[in-house]
Short mmCIF file of C-alpha atoms in Angstrom, two decimals:
data_model
loop_
_atom_site.label_atom_id
_atom_site.label_comp_id
_atom_site.label_asym_id
_atom_site.label_seq_id
_atom_site.Cartn_x
_atom_site.Cartn_y
_atom_site.Cartn_z
CA MET A 1 0.00 0.00 0.00
CA THR A 2 1.27 3.49 -0.85
CA THR A 3 2.15 5.58 2.20
CA ALA A 4 2.62 9.29 2.73
CA SER A 5 6.37 8.80 3.04
CA GLU A 6 6.72 6.90 -0.25
CA PRO A 7 9.01 8.69 -2.73
CA ILE A 8 7.42 9.84 -5.96
CA ARG A 9 9.77 7.59 -7.93
CA TRP A 10 12.03 4.75 -6.86
CA VAL A 11 14.30 1.91 -7.99
CA ARG A 12 14.82 -1.18 -5.83
CA VAL A 13 16.66 -4.49 -6.23
CA GLY A 14 15.90 -7.74 -4.45
CA THR A 15 17.79 -11.00 -4.61
CA SER A 16 17.78 -14.62 -3.46
CA SER A 17 19.94 -17.71 -3.85
CA ASN A 18 17.28 -20.01 -2.40
CA GLN A 19 16.44 -22.93 -4.72
CA ASP A 20 12.86 -23.18 -3.47
CA PRO A 21 10.78 -21.01 -5.87
CA GLU A 22 8.35 -19.67 -3.27
CA ARG A 23 11.11 -18.73 -0.83
CA ALA A 24 13.30 -17.26 -3.57
CA VAL A 25 10.50 -15.04 -4.88
CA ALA A 26 9.44 -13.97 -1.39
CA GLU A 27 13.02 -12.99 -0.48
CA ALA A 28 13.70 -11.17 -3.74
CA LEU A 29 10.37 -9.31 -3.77
CA ALA A 30 10.46 -8.20 -0.12
CA PRO A 31 12.44 -4.94 -0.62
CA VAL A 32 10.43 -4.18 -3.77
CA LEU A 33 6.91 -4.64 -2.43
CA GLU A 34 7.57 -2.54 0.66
CA MET A 35 8.02 0.50 -1.63
CA GLY A 36 4.42 0.50 -2.85
CA GLN A 37 3.14 0.36 -6.42
CA THR A 38 5.59 -1.38 -8.76
CA LYS A 39 5.35 -0.12 -12.34
CA LEU A 40 7.88 -2.60 -13.76
CA ALA A 41 9.66 -5.69 -12.40
CA ILE A 42 12.50 -7.26 -14.41
CA LEU A 43 13.68 -10.76 -13.51
CA PHE A 44 17.23 -12.00 -14.08
CA CYS A 45 17.09 -15.67 -13.20
CA SER A 46 19.50 -18.58 -13.37
CA PRO A 47 18.26 -21.60 -15.36
CA ALA A 48 19.11 -23.57 -12.21
CA GLN A 49 15.94 -22.03 -10.75
CA ASP A 50 12.45 -23.21 -11.70
CA LEU A 51 11.92 -20.38 -14.20
CA SER A 52 8.31 -21.25 -14.91
CA GLN A 53 7.34 -21.22 -11.24
CA VAL A 54 9.43 -18.15 -10.43
CA SER A 55 7.99 -16.08 -13.26
CA ARG A 56 4.42 -17.12 -12.40
CA LEU A 57 4.86 -16.24 -8.72
CA VAL A 58 6.40 -12.85 -9.47
CA LYS A 59 3.59 -11.94 -11.86
CA GLN A 60 1.05 -13.05 -9.29
CA ALA A 61 2.61 -10.76 -6.69
CA ILE A 62 3.02 -7.76 -9.01
CA GLY A 63 -0.56 -8.03 -10.25
CA ASP A 64 -1.70 -5.80 -13.12
CA ASN A 65 1.65 -4.04 -13.51
CA GLU A 66 4.38 -5.06 -15.94
CA VAL A 67 6.78 -8.02 -15.61
CA ILE A 68 9.51 -9.11 -18.04
CA GLY A 69 12.79 -11.00 -17.65
CA CYS A 70 15.16 -13.64 -18.93
CA SER A 71 17.45 -16.49 -18.02
CA SER A 72 21.00 -15.47 -17.18
CA ALA A 73 24.62 -16.56 -17.15
CA GLY A 74 25.09 -15.20 -13.62
CA GLU A 75 23.28 -12.56 -11.59
CA LEU A 76 24.65 -9.26 -10.30
CA ILE A 77 23.97 -7.16 -7.24
CA ARG A 78 25.83 -4.23 -5.80
CA ASP A 79 28.98 -5.93 -4.52
CA HIS A 80 29.09 -9.49 -5.84
CA ALA A 81 27.89 -12.04 -8.36
CA LEU A 82 25.45 -14.85 -7.70
CA SER A 83 25.42 -18.35 -9.13
CA GLY A 84 22.10 -20.12 -9.49
CA GLY A 85 20.23 -17.11 -8.10
CA LEU A 86 17.42 -14.66 -8.77
CA VAL A 87 17.61 -10.87 -9.05
CA ILE A 88 14.53 -8.65 -9.35
CA TRP A 89 15.15 -5.09 -10.55
CA ALA A 90 12.10 -2.88 -10.16
CA LEU A 91 10.95 0.71 -10.47
CA GLY A 92 7.79 2.42 -9.33
CA GLY A 93 5.98 5.46 -8.07
CA ASP A 94 4.20 8.19 -9.99
CA GLY A 95 7.19 9.28 -12.06
CA PHE A 96 7.05 6.43 -14.62
CA ASN A 97 4.77 5.04 -17.29
CA VAL A 98 5.57 1.57 -18.64
CA THR A 99 4.22 -0.73 -21.33
CA THR A 100 5.68 -4.10 -22.38
CA GLY A 101 5.58 -6.36 -25.42
CA PHE A 102 7.13 -9.43 -26.98
CA GLY A 103 7.86 -10.92 -30.39
CA LEU A 104 8.74 -14.42 -31.53
CA GLY A 105 11.44 -15.36 -34.04
CA THR A 106 13.16 -18.51 -35.28
CA PRO A 107 16.81 -19.57 -35.61
CA GLU A 108 16.33 -19.47 -39.39
CA GLU A 109 14.67 -16.04 -39.60
CA GLY A 110 16.46 -14.44 -36.64
CA LEU A 111 15.01 -11.80 -34.34
CA ARG A 112 14.65 -8.57 -36.34
CA ASN A 113 10.88 -8.92 -36.81
CA ALA A 114 10.52 -10.21 -33.24
CA ALA A 115 12.33 -7.14 -31.90
CA ALA A 116 10.15 -4.83 -33.98
CA GLU A 117 7.00 -6.53 -32.71
CA ALA A 118 8.19 -6.27 -29.09
CA ALA A 119 9.20 -2.63 -29.48
CA ARG A 120 5.75 -1.64 -30.72
CA CYS A 121 4.77 -1.42 -27.07
CA ILE A 122 6.20 2.11 -27.30
CA GLU A 123 3.11 3.08 -29.30
CA ARG A 124 0.97 2.41 -26.22
CA VAL A 125 3.00 4.17 -23.54
CA GLU A 126 1.86 7.58 -22.31
CA ARG A 127 4.93 9.69 -23.02
CA LYS A 128 6.65 11.73 -20.35
CA GLN A 129 9.74 13.90 -20.91
CA HIS A 130 12.22 11.00 -21.20
CA THR A 131 11.62 7.64 -22.90
CA LEU A 132 13.84 4.55 -23.22
CA MET A 133 13.33 1.14 -24.83
CA PHE A 134 14.62 -1.80 -22.77
CA LEU A 135 15.13 -5.13 -24.57
CA LEU A 136 15.91 -8.70 -23.54
CA ALA A 137 16.58 -11.13 -26.39
CA ASP A 138 17.38 -14.79 -26.95
CA GLY A 139 21.19 -14.88 -26.89
CA LEU A 140 21.44 -17.96 -29.14
CA CYS A 141 19.09 -17.06 -32.00
CA GLY A 142 20.87 -15.58 -35.02
CA ASP A 143 22.82 -12.35 -35.39
CA GLN A 144 22.23 -10.27 -32.27
CA MET A 145 22.64 -7.02 -34.22
CA GLU A 146 19.27 -7.78 -35.82
CA VAL A 147 17.63 -7.12 -32.43
CA VAL A 148 18.98 -3.56 -32.46
CA ARG A 149 17.85 -3.06 -36.06
CA GLY A 150 14.36 -4.33 -35.38
CA ALA A 151 13.87 -2.07 -32.36
CA TYR A 152 15.35 0.88 -34.24
CA ASP A 153 12.87 0.31 -37.10
CA VAL A 154 10.07 1.08 -34.65
CA CYS A 155 11.63 3.54 -32.18
CA GLY A 156 13.73 5.65 -34.54
CA ALA A 157 16.84 7.63 -33.75
CA HIS A 158 15.58 9.60 -30.75
CA VAL A 159 14.73 6.78 -28.32
CA PRO A 160 17.77 5.21 -26.59
CA LEU A 161 17.98 1.41 -26.63
CA MET A 162 19.29 -0.56 -23.65
CA GLY A 163 19.30 -4.23 -22.75
CA GLY A 164 20.99 -7.59 -23.08
CA CYS A 165 20.90 -11.08 -24.53
CA ALA A 166 19.72 -13.89 -22.30
CA GLY A 167 22.09 -16.64 -21.13
CA ASP A 168 21.92 -20.21 -19.93
CA ASP A 169 24.90 -20.46 -17.54
CA MET A 170 27.22 -21.14 -20.51
CA ALA A 171 25.47 -24.37 -21.53
CA LEU A 172 24.91 -22.68 -24.93
CA GLN A 173 21.81 -24.77 -25.52
CA SER A 174 18.69 -22.66 -24.99
CA THR A 175 17.80 -19.36 -23.32
CA ARG A 176 14.43 -18.21 -22.02
CA GLN A 177 12.62 -14.91 -22.07
CA ILE A 178 9.80 -13.93 -19.70
CA HIS A 179 6.74 -11.81 -20.47
CA GLU A 180 3.95 -11.39 -17.95
CA GLY A 181 4.67 -14.71 -16.25
CA THR A 182 4.97 -16.70 -19.49
CA LEU A 183 8.21 -18.40 -20.57
CA LEU A 184 9.31 -17.92 -24.19
CA THR A 185 12.28 -18.90 -26.34
CA HIS A 186 13.58 -17.51 -29.65
CA ALA A 187 11.94 -14.30 -28.49
CA VAL A 188 12.48 -10.64 -27.66
CA VAL A 189 10.71 -9.00 -24.73
CA ALA A 190 10.65 -5.24 -24.32
CA ALA A 191 9.63 -2.50 -21.92
CA ALA A 192 8.97 1.07 -23.04
CA ILE A 193 9.82 3.21 -20.01
CA SER A 194 8.79 6.86 -19.96
CA SER A 195 9.94 9.03 -17.10
CA ASP A 196 9.61 12.51 -15.61
CA ALA A 197 13.36 12.56 -14.91
CA PRO A 198 16.33 11.45 -17.04
CA MET A 199 17.53 7.91 -17.67
CA ALA A 200 21.06 7.53 -19.04
CA ILE A 201 23.32 4.80 -20.42
CA GLY A 202 27.03 4.25 -19.73
CA ILE A 203 29.26 2.00 -21.86
CA ALA A 204 32.79 0.77 -21.03
CA HIS A 205 34.95 -2.17 -22.06
CA GLY A 206 38.60 -1.57 -21.16
CA TRP A 207 40.00 -2.91 -24.47
CA GLN A 208 42.62 -1.01 -26.50
CA PRO A 209 43.71 -1.44 -30.15
CA LEU A 210 46.66 -3.76 -30.68
CA SER A 211 46.73 -3.27 -34.45
CA GLU A 212 46.41 -0.42 -36.89
CA PRO A 213 42.90 -0.10 -38.35
CA MET A 214 42.18 -2.71 -41.04
CA LEU A 215 39.51 -2.79 -43.72
CA VAL A 216 37.02 -5.64 -43.49
CA THR A 217 37.39 -6.62 -47.12
CA GLU A 218 34.98 -9.56 -46.93
CA SER A 219 32.48 -10.70 -44.34
CA HIS A 220 29.19 -12.56 -44.25
CA GLY A 221 27.12 -11.70 -41.20
CA THR A 222 29.07 -12.95 -38.20
CA THR A 223 31.85 -14.57 -40.26
CA VAL A 224 34.93 -12.48 -41.05
CA VAL A 225 36.58 -13.75 -44.23
CA SER A 226 39.37 -11.25 -44.89
CA LEU A 227 41.05 -8.20 -43.39
CA ASP A 228 43.05 -5.95 -45.70
CA ASP A 229 42.62 -8.67 -48.37
CA ARG A 230 44.36 -11.31 -46.21
CA PRO A 231 42.59 -14.33 -44.70
CA ALA A 232 41.10 -13.15 -41.42
CA LEU A 233 42.33 -16.13 -39.41
CA ASP A 234 45.92 -15.64 -40.61
CA VAL A 235 45.82 -11.95 -39.69
CA TYR A 236 44.39 -12.79 -36.27
CA LEU A 237 46.86 -15.54 -35.39
CA ASP A 238 49.91 -13.64 -36.61
CA ALA A 239 48.99 -10.39 -34.84
CA TYR A 240 48.68 -12.17 -31.51
CA ASP A 241 51.69 -14.46 -32.14
CA ALA A 242 49.48 -17.45 -31.39
CA PRO A 243 51.23 -20.67 -30.24
CA ALA A 244 51.14 -23.80 -32.39
CA GLU A 245 48.30 -25.45 -30.45
CA VAL A 246 45.98 -22.48 -31.08
CA ARG A 247 46.73 -22.70 -34.82
CA GLU A 248 45.49 -26.31 -34.92
CA ASN A 249 43.06 -27.03 -32.07
CA PRO A 250 39.54 -25.48 -31.95
CA GLU A 251 39.29 -25.79 -28.15
CA ALA A 252 42.67 -24.11 -27.70
CA PHE A 253 41.57 -21.37 -30.10
CA PHE A 254 38.37 -20.80 -28.10
CA ARG A 255 40.33 -20.34 -24.87
CA PHE A 256 42.90 -18.11 -26.60
CA ALA A 257 40.29 -15.89 -28.27
CA HIS A 258 38.49 -15.31 -24.95
CA THR A 259 40.71 -12.30 -24.22
CA ARG A 260 41.45 -11.17 -27.79
CA PRO A 261 38.36 -9.58 -29.35
CA ILE A 262 37.86 -7.60 -32.55
CA GLY A 263 36.85 -3.93 -32.37
CA ILE A 264 34.57 -2.27 -34.95
CA ALA A 265 35.10 1.46 -35.44
CA ARG A 266 31.95 3.53 -35.09
CA ARG A 267 31.68 7.30 -35.34
CA ASN A 268 32.31 8.00 -31.66
CA ARG A 269 33.29 4.65 -30.13
CA THR A 270 34.66 1.17 -30.75
CA GLU A 271 32.23 -1.72 -30.47
CA ILE A 272 33.66 -5.05 -29.34
CA ARG A 273 33.02 -8.39 -31.06
CA TYR A 274 33.73 -11.62 -29.19
CA VAL A 275 35.67 -14.10 -31.35
CA TYR A 276 34.54 -17.62 -30.52
CA SER A 277 35.54 -19.95 -33.36
CA ALA A 278 37.86 -20.43 -36.34
CA ASP A 279 37.56 -22.37 -39.58
CA TYR A 280 41.03 -23.73 -40.23
CA GLU A 281 40.23 -24.79 -43.80
CA LYS A 282 38.50 -21.59 -44.93
CA ARG A 283 40.81 -19.40 -42.77
CA THR A 284 37.88 -17.41 -41.33
CA VAL A 285 36.85 -16.38 -37.82
CA THR A 286 33.32 -16.20 -36.43
CA VAL A 287 32.07 -13.70 -33.88
CA PHE A 288 28.85 -13.26 -31.90
CA ALA A 289 27.43 -10.34 -33.91
CA GLU A 290 27.73 -8.86 -37.37
CA VAL A 291 31.01 -7.38 -38.61
CA PRO A 292 29.97 -5.26 -41.62
CA GLN A 293 31.94 -5.60 -44.84
CA GLY A 294 33.67 -2.28 -45.50
CA ALA A 295 33.99 -1.43 -41.81
CA MET A 296 37.26 -0.52 -40.15
CA ALA A 297 38.35 -3.08 -37.58
CA TYR A 298 41.04 -3.43 -34.93
CA LEU A 299 42.47 -6.39 -33.10
CA MET A 300 42.10 -5.49 -29.43
CA GLN A 301 44.06 -6.15 -26.27
CA GLY A 302 43.31 -5.82 -22.58
CA SER A 303 43.95 -7.24 -19.16
CA CYS A 304 42.11 -8.14 -16.00
CA ASN A 305 43.01 -4.69 -14.66
CA SER A 306 41.53 -2.90 -17.66
CA VAL A 307 38.35 -4.98 -17.38
CA LEU A 308 38.07 -4.14 -13.67
CA GLU A 309 38.60 -0.44 -14.39
CA ALA A 310 35.82 -0.44 -16.99
CA THR A 311 33.34 -1.99 -14.57
CA ALA A 312 34.34 0.44 -11.83
CA GLU A 313 33.70 3.49 -14.01
CA VAL A 314 30.58 2.50 -15.95
CA CYS A 315 27.99 3.72 -13.42
CA ALA A 316 29.76 7.08 -13.17
CA LEU A 317 29.67 7.37 -16.96
CA ALA A 318 25.92 6.79 -16.92
CA GLU A 319 25.26 9.19 -14.02
CA GLU A 320 27.21 11.98 -15.77
CA SER A 321 24.42 12.10 -18.37
CA LEU A 322 21.58 12.58 -15.85
CA GLU A 323 21.60 16.35 -16.33
CA GLY A 324 22.66 16.98 -12.74
CA HIS A 325 20.04 14.72 -11.17
CA PRO A 326 21.23 12.15 -8.58
CA ALA A 327 20.75 8.51 -9.53
CA ARG A 328 18.05 6.57 -7.69
CA GLY A 329 19.29 3.24 -9.00
CA PHE A 330 21.45 1.46 -11.57
CA MET A 331 21.18 -1.60 -13.75
CA VAL A 332 24.49 -3.23 -14.78
CA LEU A 333 24.70 -5.72 -17.64
CA GLU A 334 28.08 -7.36 -18.19
CA CYS A 335 29.33 -9.83 -20.79
CA VAL A 336 29.77 -13.41 -19.60
CA ALA A 337 33.15 -13.56 -21.41
CA ARG A 338 34.44 -10.90 -19.00
CA LYS A 339 33.09 -12.97 -16.10
CA SER A 340 34.96 -16.05 -17.33
CA MET A 341 38.18 -14.09 -17.73
CA LEU A 342 38.04 -12.70 -14.19
CA ASP A 343 36.86 -15.98 -12.69
CA GLN A 344 39.92 -17.75 -14.10
CA GLU A 345 42.14 -15.22 -12.33
CA GLY A 346 40.21 -15.33 -9.05
CA LEU A 347 39.15 -11.70 -9.47
CA LEU A 348 35.41 -12.04 -10.03
CA ASP A 349 34.33 -10.49 -6.73
CA ALA A 350 36.63 -7.51 -7.35
CA SER A 351 34.83 -6.79 -10.64
CA LEU A 352 31.69 -5.65 -8.83
CA ARG A 353 33.20 -2.97 -6.64
CA LEU A 354 31.42 0.20 -7.76
CA PRO A 355 33.23 3.04 -5.98
CA THR A 356 31.18 5.78 -7.64
CA VAL A 357 27.82 4.45 -6.41
CA LYS A 358 26.64 5.98 -3.15
CA GLU A 359 25.61 3.79 -0.23
CA GLY A 360 21.92 2.95 -0.24
CA ILE A 361 21.54 3.16 -4.02
CA SER A 362 20.18 -0.03 -5.57
CA VAL A 363 22.24 -1.90 -8.19
CA GLY A 364 21.26 -5.10 -10.00
CA GLY A 365 21.76 -6.88 -13.30
CA PHE A 366 23.07 -10.03 -14.96
CA TYR A 367 25.82 -11.58 -17.07
CA THR A 368 24.73 -11.55 -20.71
CA TYR A 369 25.46 -13.17 -24.07
CA GLY A 370 25.60 -9.68 -25.61
CA GLU A 371 24.88 -6.11 -24.52
CA ILE A 372 22.54 -3.58 -26.17
CA ALA A 373 23.32 0.11 -25.74
CA ARG A 374 22.47 2.64 -28.42
CA THR A 375 22.21 6.37 -27.82
CA ASP A 376 23.26 7.67 -31.25
CA GLY A 377 24.93 6.68 -34.49
CA ALA A 378 25.11 3.24 -36.07
CA GLY A 379 25.47 -0.01 -34.16
CA GLY A 380 24.44 -0.53 -30.58
CA LEU A 381 25.27 -4.22 -30.07
CA HIS A 382 28.30 -4.97 -27.91
CA ASN A 383 30.30 -7.97 -26.71
CA GLN A 384 32.85 -8.20 -23.88
CA THR A 385 31.51 -4.87 -22.64
CA VAL A 386 29.70 -3.62 -19.55
CA VAL A 387 26.74 -1.25 -19.85
CA ALA A 388 24.89 0.57 -17.11
CA LEU A 389 21.50 2.27 -16.93
CA ALA A 390 21.23 5.13 -14.44
CA VAL A 391 17.73 6.21 -13.40
CA ALA A 392 17.25 9.63 -11.78
#
């Protein structure tokens, strides 16, 4: 029930690692429901949980207001990561209007039409001064860049896009999306959020160019065929002085490529593409999202320290764009490849220290199979990156 002391607008995060669905939902919802009317609840849930039961129970508790979510590859709260857990990120009060939608795709057709269908919920939202489209997509269904294109087709250039691609704890078999208590797959779910006060996006990755810029002379979707008219795999292996095992063994290549992404030059930033496989006969490399033919590309380098620094600064980058308003809460979406890199070095807990976030401010999110963040220009799909949403 709303009380006289309730703030006009709020963001809250609840969490649980309990494997019993009823207890997990009760624990995670407790700090949310005490705030009063919830306009939107977003679930980030491990596939180790009973997703069907969890999503049904959350929708039951939230009632007529909006619920979306997805399966994850790890869950995030303010100061550490969960494994097998549930995070509920919610906003409410009188300062927001929210509508949600979903669209279904197929592995053959991809998700562009699904993203457009989901994003049409923006046509039903009562607009306030600031509007943002939030998207959660199947992380294993075609070229992820098509999700950005589909949402852009509907929202246009003036509505920022933010979101992530669902995970399945690195099983790489099937991810789930949640809309109003119903489980979906090969889908995009969306929330159009319109707000009295600003909402802003921060993007950071910590990678730096190792090479000079190279022309992508041939590519087909997510497969890079040649760079500067040389076979892409040869360029990649030679630039990083790859050992013999990496030049012959797909599993060794996968481990090696984990910390050696490709960067795509955009007008005002470099977007990262995660390299995950090589074709030793065709001498090509495959990444998680489109590398456009004719683009300028870099081979990138980084370290655990640079990854930690990017995570530490991303909330501050988002808050800087709030037009002087203090942040009421943050959402942080981070690539699972960064999680794996830090986990191998025993530094995972250190990655979630957010020194710029004031005590008492809610933070929640999940580890993704791709990050969506578009404020201007082309592109908007990222890998091995961390993005943050700041809500004033």
